[in-house]
Coordinates of C-alpha atoms in Angstrom, one line a residue:
Chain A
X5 CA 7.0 -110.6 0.1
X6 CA 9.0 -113.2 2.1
X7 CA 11.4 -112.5 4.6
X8 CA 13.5 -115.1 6.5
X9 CA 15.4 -113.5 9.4
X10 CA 17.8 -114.9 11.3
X11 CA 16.0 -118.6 11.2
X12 CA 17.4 -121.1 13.2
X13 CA 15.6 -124.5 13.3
X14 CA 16.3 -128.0 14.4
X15 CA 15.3 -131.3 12.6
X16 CA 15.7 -134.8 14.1
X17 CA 17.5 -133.5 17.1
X18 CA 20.4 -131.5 15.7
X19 CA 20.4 -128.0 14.2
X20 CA 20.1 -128.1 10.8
X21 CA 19.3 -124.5 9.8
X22 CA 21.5 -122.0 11.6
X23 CA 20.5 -118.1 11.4
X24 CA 19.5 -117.6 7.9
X25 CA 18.3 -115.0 6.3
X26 CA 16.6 -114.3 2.9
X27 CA 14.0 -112.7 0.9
X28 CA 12.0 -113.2 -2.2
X29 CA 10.4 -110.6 -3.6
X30 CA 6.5 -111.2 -6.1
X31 CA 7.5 -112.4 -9.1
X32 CA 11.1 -113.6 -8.4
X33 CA 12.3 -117.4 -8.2
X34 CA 14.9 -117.8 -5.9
X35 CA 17.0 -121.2 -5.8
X36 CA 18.5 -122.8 -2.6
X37 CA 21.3 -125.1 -3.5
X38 CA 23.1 -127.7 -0.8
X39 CA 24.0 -130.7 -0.6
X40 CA 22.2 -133.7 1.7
X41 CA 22.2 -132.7 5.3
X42 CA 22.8 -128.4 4.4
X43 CA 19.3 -128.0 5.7
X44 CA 17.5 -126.6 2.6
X45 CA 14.5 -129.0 3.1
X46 CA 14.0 -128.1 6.8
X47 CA 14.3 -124.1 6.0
X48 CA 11.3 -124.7 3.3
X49 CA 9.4 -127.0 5.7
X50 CA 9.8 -124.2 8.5
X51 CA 8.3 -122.0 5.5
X52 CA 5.4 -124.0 4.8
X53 CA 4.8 -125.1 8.5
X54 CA 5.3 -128.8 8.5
X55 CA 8.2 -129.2 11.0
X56 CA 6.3 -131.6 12.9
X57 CA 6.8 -133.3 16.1
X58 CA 10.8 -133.9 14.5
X59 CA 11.5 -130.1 14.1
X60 CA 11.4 -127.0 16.3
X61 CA 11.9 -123.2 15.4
X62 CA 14.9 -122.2 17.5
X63 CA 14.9 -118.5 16.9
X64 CA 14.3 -116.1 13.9
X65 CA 11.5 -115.2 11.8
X66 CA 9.4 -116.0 8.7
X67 CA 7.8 -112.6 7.8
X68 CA 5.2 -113.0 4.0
X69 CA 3.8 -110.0 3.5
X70 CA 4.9 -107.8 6.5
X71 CA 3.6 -110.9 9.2
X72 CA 5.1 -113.1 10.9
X73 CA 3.5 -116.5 10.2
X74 CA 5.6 -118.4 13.2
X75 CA 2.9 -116.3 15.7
X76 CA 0.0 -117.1 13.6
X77 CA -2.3 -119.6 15.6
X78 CA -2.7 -123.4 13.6
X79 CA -6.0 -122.7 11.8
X80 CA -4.8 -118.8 10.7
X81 CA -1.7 -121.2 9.0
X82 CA -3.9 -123.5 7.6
X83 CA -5.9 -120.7 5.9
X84 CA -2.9 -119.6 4.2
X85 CA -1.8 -122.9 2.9
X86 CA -3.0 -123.0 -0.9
X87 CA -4.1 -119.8 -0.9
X88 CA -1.3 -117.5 0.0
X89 CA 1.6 -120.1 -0.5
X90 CA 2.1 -123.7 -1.2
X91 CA 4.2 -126.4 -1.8
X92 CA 5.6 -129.0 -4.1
X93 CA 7.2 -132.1 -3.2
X94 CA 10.1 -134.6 -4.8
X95 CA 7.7 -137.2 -5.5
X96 CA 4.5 -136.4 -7.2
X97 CA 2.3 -139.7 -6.0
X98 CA 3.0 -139.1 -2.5
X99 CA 1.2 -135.7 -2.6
X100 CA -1.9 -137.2 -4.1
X101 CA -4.6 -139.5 -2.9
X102 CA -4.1 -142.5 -4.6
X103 CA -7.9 -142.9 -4.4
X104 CA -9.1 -139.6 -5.6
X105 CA -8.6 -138.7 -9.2
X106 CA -6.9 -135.4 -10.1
X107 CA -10.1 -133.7 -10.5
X108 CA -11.3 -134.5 -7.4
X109 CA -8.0 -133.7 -5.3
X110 CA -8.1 -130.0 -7.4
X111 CA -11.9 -129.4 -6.1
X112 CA -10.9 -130.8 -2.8
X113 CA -8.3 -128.2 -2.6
X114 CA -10.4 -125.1 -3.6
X115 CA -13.4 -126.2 -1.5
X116 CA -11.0 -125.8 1.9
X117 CA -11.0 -122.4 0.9
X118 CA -14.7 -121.4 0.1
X119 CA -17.9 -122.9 -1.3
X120 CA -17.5 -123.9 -4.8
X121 CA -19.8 -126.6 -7.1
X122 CA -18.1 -129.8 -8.6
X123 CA -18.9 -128.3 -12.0
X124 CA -17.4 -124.7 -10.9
X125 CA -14.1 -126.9 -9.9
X126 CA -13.8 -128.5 -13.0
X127 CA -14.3 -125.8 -14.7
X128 CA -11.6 -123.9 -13.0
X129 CA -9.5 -126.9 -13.4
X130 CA -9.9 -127.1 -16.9
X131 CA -8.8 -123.8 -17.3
X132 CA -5.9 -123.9 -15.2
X133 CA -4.6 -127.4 -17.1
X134 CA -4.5 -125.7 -20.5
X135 CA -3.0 -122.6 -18.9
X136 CA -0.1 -125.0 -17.8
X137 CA -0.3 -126.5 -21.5
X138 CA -0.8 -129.7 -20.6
X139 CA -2.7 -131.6 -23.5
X140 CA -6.2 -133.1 -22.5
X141 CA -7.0 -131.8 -19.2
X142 CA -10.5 -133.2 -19.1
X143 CA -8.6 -136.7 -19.2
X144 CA -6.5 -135.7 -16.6
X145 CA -9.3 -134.9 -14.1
X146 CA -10.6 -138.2 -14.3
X147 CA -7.4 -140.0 -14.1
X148 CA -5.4 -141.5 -10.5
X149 CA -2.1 -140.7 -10.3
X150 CA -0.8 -144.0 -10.6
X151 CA -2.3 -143.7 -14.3
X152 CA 0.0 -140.7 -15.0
X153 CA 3.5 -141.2 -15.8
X154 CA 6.3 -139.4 -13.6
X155 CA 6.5 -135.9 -15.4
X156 CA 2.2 -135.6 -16.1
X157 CA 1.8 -136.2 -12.4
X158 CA 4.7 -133.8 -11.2
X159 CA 3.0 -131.0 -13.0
X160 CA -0.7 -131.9 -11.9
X161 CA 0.7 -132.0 -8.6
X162 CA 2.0 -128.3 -9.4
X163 CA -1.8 -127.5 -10.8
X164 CA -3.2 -128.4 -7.8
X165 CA -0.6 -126.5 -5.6
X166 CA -1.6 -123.4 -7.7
X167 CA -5.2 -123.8 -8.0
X168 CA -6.5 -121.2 -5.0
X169 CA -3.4 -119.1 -6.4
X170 CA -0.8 -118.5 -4.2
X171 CA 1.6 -116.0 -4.6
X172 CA 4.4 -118.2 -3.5
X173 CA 5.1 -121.7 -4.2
X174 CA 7.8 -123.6 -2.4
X175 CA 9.5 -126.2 -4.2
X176 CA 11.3 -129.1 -2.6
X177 CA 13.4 -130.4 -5.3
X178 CA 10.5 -130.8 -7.9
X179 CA 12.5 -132.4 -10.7
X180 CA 15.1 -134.9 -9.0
X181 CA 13.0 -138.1 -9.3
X182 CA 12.6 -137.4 -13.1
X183 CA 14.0 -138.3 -16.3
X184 CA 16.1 -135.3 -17.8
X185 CA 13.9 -134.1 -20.7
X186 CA 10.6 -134.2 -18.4
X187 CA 12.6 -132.5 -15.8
X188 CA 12.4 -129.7 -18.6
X189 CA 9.0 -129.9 -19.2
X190 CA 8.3 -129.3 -15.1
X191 CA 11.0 -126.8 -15.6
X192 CA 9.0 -125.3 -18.5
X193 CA 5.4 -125.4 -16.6
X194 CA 7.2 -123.2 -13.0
X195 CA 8.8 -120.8 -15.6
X196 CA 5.7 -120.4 -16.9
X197 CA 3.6 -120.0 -13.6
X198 CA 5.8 -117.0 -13.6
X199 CA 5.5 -115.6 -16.8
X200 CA 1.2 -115.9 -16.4
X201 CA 0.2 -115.7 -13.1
X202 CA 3.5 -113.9 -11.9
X203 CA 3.6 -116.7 -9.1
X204 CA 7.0 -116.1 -7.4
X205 CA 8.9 -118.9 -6.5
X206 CA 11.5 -120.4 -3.5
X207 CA 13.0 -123.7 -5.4
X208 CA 15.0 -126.0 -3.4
X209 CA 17.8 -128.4 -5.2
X210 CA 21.1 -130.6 -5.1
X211 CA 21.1 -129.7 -8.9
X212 CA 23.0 -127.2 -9.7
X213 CA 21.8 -127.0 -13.5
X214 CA 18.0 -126.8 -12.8
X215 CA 18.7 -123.4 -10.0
X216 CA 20.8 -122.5 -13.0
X217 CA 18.3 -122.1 -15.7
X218 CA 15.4 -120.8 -12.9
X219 CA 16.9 -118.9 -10.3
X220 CA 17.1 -115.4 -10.3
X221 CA 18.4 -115.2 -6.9
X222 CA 20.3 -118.1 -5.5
X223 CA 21.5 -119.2 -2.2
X224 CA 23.9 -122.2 -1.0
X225 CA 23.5 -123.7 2.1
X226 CA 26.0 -125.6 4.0
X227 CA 25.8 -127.5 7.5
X228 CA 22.4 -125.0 7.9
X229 CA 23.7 -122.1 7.1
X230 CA 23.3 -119.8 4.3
X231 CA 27.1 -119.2 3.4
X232 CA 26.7 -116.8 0.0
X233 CA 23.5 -115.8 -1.3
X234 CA 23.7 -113.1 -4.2
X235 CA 22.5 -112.7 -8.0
X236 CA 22.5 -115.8 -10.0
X237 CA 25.2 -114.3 -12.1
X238 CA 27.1 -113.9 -9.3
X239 CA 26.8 -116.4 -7.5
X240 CA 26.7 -119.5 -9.8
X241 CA 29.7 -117.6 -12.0
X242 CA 31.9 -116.0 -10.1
X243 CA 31.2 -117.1 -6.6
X244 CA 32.8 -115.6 -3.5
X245 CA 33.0 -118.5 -0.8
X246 CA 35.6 -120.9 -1.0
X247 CA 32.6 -124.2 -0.3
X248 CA 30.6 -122.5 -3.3
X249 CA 33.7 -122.5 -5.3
X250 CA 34.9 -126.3 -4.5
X251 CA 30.6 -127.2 -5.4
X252 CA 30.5 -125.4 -8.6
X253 CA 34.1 -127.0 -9.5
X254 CA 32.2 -130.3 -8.7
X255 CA 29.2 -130.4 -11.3
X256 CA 29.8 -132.3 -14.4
X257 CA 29.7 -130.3 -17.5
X258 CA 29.7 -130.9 -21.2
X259 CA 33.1 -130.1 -21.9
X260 CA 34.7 -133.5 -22.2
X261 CA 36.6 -133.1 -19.2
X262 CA 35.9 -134.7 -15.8
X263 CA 34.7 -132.8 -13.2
X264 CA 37.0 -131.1 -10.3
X265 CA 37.4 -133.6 -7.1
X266 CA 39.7 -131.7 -5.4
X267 CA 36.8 -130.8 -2.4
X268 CA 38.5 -130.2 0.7
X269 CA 41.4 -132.8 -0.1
Chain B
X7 CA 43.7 -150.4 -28.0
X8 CA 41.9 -152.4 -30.5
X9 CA 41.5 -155.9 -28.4
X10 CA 38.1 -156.5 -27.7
X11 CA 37.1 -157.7 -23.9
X12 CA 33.6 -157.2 -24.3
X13 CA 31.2 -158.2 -27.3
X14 CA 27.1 -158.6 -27.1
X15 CA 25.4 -159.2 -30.1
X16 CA 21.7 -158.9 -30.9
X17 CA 20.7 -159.1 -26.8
X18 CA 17.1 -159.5 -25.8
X19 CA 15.4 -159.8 -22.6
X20 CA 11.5 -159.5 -21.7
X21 CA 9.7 -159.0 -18.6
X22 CA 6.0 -160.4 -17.6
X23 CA 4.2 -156.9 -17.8
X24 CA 1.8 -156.5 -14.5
X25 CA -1.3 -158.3 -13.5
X26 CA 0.4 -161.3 -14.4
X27 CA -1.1 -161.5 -17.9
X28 CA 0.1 -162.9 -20.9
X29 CA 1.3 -159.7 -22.0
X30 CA 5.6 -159.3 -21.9
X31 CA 7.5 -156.5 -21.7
X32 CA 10.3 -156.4 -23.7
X33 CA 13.4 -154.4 -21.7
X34 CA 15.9 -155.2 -24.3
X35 CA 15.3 -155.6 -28.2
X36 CA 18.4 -156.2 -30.1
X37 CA 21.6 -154.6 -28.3
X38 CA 24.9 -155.3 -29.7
X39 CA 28.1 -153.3 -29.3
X40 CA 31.8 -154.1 -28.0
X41 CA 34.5 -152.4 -25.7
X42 CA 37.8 -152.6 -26.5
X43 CA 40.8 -153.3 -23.6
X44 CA 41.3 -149.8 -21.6
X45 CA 38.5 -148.7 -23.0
X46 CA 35.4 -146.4 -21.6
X47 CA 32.1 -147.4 -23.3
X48 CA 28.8 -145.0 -21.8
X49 CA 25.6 -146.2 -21.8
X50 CA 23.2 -143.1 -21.6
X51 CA 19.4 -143.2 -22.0
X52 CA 16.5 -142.5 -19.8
X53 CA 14.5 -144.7 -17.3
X54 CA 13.1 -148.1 -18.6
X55 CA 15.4 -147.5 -22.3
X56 CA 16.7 -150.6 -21.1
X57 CA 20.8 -149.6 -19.6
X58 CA 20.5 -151.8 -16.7
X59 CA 19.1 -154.9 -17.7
X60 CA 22.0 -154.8 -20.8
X61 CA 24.4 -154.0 -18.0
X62 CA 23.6 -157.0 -15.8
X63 CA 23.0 -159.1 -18.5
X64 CA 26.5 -158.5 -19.6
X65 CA 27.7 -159.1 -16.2
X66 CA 26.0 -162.5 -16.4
X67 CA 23.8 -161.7 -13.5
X68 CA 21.0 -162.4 -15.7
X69 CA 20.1 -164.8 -18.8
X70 CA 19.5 -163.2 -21.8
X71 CA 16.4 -164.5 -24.0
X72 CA 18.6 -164.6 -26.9
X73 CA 21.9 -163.1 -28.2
X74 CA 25.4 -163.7 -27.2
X75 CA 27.9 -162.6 -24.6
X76 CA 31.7 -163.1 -25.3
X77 CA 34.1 -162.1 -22.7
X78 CA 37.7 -161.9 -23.3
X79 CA 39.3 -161.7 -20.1
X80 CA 39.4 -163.2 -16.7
X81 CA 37.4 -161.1 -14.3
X82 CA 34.8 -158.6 -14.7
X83 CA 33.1 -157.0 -11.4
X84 CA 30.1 -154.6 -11.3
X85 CA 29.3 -151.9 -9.1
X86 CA 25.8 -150.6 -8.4
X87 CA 23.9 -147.6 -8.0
X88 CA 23.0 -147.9 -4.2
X89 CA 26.7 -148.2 -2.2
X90 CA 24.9 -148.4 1.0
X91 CA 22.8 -151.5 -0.4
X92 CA 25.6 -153.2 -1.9
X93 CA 28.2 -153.2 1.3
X94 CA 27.1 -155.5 3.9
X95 CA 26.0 -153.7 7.0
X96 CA 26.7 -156.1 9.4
X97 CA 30.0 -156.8 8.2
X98 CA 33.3 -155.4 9.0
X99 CA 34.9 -153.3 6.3
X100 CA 37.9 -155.2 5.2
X101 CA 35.7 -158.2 5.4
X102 CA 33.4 -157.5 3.3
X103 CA 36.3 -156.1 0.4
X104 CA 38.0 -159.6 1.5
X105 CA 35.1 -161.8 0.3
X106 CA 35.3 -162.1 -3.4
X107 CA 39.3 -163.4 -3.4
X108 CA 38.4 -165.8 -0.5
X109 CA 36.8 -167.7 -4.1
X110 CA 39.5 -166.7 -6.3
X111 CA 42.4 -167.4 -3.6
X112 CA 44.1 -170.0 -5.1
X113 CA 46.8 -170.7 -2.3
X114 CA 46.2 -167.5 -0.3
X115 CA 46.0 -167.5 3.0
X116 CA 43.2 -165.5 5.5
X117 CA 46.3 -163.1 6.5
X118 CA 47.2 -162.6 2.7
X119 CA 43.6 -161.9 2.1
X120 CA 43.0 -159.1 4.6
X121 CA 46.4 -157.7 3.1
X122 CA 45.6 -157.6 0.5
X123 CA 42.2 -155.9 1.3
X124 CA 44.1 -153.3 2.9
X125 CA 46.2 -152.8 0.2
X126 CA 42.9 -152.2 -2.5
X127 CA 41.8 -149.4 0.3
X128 CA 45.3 -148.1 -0.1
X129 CA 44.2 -148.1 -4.1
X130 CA 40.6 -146.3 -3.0
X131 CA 41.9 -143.8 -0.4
X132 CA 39.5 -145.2 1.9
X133 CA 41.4 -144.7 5.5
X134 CA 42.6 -148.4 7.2
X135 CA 41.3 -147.1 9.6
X136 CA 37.6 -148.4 8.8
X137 CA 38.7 -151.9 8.2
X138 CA 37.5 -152.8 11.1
X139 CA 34.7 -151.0 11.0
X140 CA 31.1 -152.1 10.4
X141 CA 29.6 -151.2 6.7
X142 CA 26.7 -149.2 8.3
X143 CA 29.1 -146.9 10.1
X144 CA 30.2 -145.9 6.3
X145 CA 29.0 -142.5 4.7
X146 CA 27.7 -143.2 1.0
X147 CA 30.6 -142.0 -0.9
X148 CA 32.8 -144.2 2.1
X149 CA 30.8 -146.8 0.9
X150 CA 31.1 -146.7 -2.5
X151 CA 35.1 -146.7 -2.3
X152 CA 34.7 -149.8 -0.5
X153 CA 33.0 -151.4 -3.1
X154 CA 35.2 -150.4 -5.8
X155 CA 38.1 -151.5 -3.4
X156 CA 36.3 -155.1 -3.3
X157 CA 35.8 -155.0 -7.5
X158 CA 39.6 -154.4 -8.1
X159 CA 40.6 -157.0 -5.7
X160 CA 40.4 -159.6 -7.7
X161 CA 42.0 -157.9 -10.7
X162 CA 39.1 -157.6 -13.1
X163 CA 40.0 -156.4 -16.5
X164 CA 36.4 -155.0 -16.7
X165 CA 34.4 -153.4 -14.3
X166 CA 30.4 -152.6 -15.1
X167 CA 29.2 -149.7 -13.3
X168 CA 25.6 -149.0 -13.6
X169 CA 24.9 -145.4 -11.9
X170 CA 27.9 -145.7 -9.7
X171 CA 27.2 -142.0 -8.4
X172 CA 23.8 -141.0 -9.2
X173 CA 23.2 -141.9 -5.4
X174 CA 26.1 -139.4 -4.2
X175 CA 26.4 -135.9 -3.7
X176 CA 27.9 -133.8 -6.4
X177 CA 31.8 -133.2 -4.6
X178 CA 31.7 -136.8 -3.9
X179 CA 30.5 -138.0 -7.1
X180 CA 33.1 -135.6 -8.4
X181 CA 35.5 -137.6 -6.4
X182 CA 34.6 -141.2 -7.3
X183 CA 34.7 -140.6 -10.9
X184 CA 38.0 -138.9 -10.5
X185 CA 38.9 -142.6 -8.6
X186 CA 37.4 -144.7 -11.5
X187 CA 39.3 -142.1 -14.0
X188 CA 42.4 -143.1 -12.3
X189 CA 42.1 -147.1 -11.9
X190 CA 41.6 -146.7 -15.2
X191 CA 45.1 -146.0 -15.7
X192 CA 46.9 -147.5 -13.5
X193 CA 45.1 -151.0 -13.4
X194 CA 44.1 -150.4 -17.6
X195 CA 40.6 -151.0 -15.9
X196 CA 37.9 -151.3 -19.0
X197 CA 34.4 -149.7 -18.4
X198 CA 31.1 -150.4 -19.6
X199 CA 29.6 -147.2 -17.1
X200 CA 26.1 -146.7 -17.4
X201 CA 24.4 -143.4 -16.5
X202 CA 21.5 -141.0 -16.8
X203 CA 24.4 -137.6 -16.7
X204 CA 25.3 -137.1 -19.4
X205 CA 27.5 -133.9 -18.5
X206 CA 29.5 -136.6 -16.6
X207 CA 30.1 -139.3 -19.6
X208 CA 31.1 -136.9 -21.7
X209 CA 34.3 -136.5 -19.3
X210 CA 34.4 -139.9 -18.5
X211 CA 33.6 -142.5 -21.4
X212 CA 35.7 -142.6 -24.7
X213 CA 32.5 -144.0 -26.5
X214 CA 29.2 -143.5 -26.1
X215 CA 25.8 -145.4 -27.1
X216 CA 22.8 -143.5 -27.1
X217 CA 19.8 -146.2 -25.3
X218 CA 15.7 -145.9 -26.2
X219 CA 13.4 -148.4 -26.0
X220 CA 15.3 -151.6 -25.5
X221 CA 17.9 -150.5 -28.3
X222 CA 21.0 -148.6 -29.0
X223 CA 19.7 -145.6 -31.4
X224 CA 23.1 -144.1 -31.9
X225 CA 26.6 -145.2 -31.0
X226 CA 29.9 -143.2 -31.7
X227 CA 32.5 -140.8 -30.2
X228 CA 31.8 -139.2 -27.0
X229 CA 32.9 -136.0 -28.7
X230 CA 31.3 -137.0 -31.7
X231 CA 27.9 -138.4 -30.8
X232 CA 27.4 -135.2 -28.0
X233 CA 28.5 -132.5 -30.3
X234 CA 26.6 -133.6 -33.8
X235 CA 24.2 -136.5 -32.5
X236 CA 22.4 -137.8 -35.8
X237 CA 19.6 -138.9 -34.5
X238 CA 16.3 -136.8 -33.7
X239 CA 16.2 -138.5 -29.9
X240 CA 19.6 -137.8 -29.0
X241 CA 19.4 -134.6 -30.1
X242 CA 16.3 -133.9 -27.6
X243 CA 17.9 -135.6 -25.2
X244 CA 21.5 -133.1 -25.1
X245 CA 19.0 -130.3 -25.5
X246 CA 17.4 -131.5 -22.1
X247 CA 20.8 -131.6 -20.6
X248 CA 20.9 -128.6 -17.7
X249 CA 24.1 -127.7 -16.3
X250 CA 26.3 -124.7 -16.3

């Protein structure tokens, strides 16, 4: 469904992704794990086709569905933004409108895509909300997102991503600004995109436990490049590269001990 | 083990809520609790339970509304969640570790001083080489070694770290918590550490107290309180915990 090939990219004048290559296929969530600097946000933003004036494509491709979206003219992109793929962001309030409620941001986004009444959106909104389980979606519609706590506006953020139904939805580490037992509950909402709409997603995180209980596939990134990519099993469990190793070594477990330091001396 | 260098008792601190109406928020209702010399106490909860203001309040950085503080010892330093906020950028490294014994001196001189500055980023592993440098040129995890350097300077017997590495990757967070594990032992440092991770107080603190709504629901054991929590919060709480 997606295919990465061979992407290089640069961000803020130096290379930060540097030939990578990956896939997802419908239906699977794949996790990208690296630390700050790896390049995981600028490989999704290369995605999604927000570089900006900071960023360039350097070489490579970005193939969904068999074409190439790096040749597709502005407007063609723009098209498939909501409605083919789309994206979550770290924090929830700065992908709203402060000024428009959560209803109005939801019939915002499906009206970009085709003529649709206020009551048709809400509608649709309503239904989406309860689909995602989250309790008293007509409340919700009417409410700003500074009204919603942390978690609530997270996953409304998440509805509105979906609410054109994409079959992909990037995620730029969706849970990191959040308290651990909401993080589950956004946790609980993508697995659940899944499960319904079979809405296949590319997840991108420092945390190593979150790619652990989503990922199918996973990926770890280091100075831009992709250095093992490879079942979750695999990968997470018995890794192969020596910088995958030393990271995995590095995250904190439950097991009364401390975690392993020894990174590169 | 059983000397006390740290006791609250019945702490409370309120906030005025927003809009500036008559309205308080109350941050911290009623936490008492104790560490003991060479001892590790965690304070785990989520956002707004209350961890930091009971954190800085025990450091004296702010007055409690009520309750009392005794401290035991001599010194106690904190260190904060933001390294890059805490070191001075405009200041030169071994300067900025220097400051706190230019008060506590006594009849050191400015050469003594900077020795011993360079001898606490012996203690830290952070390279003499960045003593003269500026604290901007510092990487976070740089950064944060220099502020634990400039904490055991002055020989504290207790150190409060509120989210020392929630700011830091996950190899150097592995790295400074392997630091803090160590000035534990060799300087019997005593910790009051507060954090969100719990995966990373259960290798680190020897006590733990569970924090919701301004108050301690459940204090114990690391071992004890993570493997059969009692209460029905902590319980959701470890079953929220993600890690490997």
């Amino acid at each position: 469904m997606l295919k990465v090939e061979n992407l290089s990219a640069s961000y803020g004048g130096g290379e930060a992704v540097r030939g990578v290559s990956l896939s997802v296929e419908p239906g699977q969530i794949v996790g990208i794990v690296g630390e700050s600097g790896s390049g995981k946000s600028t490989l999704l933003s290369c995605i999604m086709g927000l570089l900006g004036d900071r960023g360039r494509i350097l070489g490579g491709d970005i193939l969904f569905e068999g074409r190439s979206l790096l040749s597709m003219g502005r407007e063609e992109r723009r098209q498939m933004r909501g409605k083919e793929l789309a994206m979550v962001f770290q924090d929830p309030e700065l992908s709203f409108d402060p000024l428009w409620t959560i209803g109005k941001t939801l019939y915002e986004s499906i009206r970009v895509h085709g003529p649709v009444t206020k009551k048709e959106a809400r509608k649709r909104g309503i239904s989406l909300l309860s689909s995602l389980e989250l309790k008293d979606p007509e409340m919700l519609l009417d409410s700003y997102p500074s009204q919603l706590s942390g978690g609530m506006c997270q996953r409304a953020a998440i509805a509105a991503a979906i609410v054109c139904g994409p079959r992909l939805l990037l995620a730029d580490e969706p849970t990191s600004a959040l308290d651990v037992t909401v993080q589950k509950q956004v946790i609980d909402t993508m697995m659940g995109l899944r499960e319904r709409l079979g809405t296949a997603i590319l997840i991108v995180s420092h945390n190593m436990g979150v790619i652990a209980r989503m990922a199918d596939m996973v990926g770890v990134m280091k100075d831009g490049e992709l250095v093992e990519w490879g079942e979750k099993k695999q990968v997470l469990y018995s890794p192969s590269h020596e910088y995958t190793k030393a990271l995995i070594a590095a995250v904190p477990r439950m097991d009364g001990r401390l975690p392993h330091g020894g990174f590169y001396g | 083990m059983d000397e006390i260098i740290l006791e609250v008792k019945n702490l409370k601190k309120s906030f005025r809520g927003p809009g500036g109406g008559g309205k308080r928020l109350t941050a911290v209702d009623g936490v008492s609790f104790s560490v003991k010399r060479g001892e590790c106490l965690g304070l785990i909860g989520e956002s707004g339970s209350g961890k930091t203001t009971t954190a800085y309040m025990a450091a004296g950085l702010l007055a409690p509304d009520s309750g009392e503080i005794s401290f035991y010892g001599t010194h106690l330093q904190m260190i904060f969640q933001d390294p890059k906020r805490a070191l001075d950028p405009r200041r030169k490294v071994a300067d900025s570790i220097g400051e706190g014994l230019l008060y506590h001196r006594g009849k050191l001189s400015r050469r003594q001083v900077r020795e011993r500055a360079l001898e606490a980023m012996d203690m830290v592993r952070l390279d003499r080489a960045y003593a003269g440098r500026y604290g901007r040129e510092l990487s976070g995890g740089e950064c944060q070694r220099a502020t634990i350097a400039r904490a055991v300077m002055i020989r504290p017997e207790l150190l409060i770290c509120d989210e020392p590495t929630s700011a830091l990757d996950v190899s150097v967070q592995a790295k400074i918590i392997g630091l803090l594990d160590e000035l534990k032992h060799s300087l019997g440092l005593s910790y009051l550490f507060i954090s969100h991770d719990i995966a990373l107080v259960s290798g680190f603190c020897d006590r733990v107290a569970v924090m919701r709504g301004g108050r301690i629901v459940e204090m114990g054991e690391t071992a004890d309180v993570l493997s059969r929590p009692r209460e029905e919060y902590t319980k959701v709480l470890l079953d929220s915990v993600l890690t490997l």
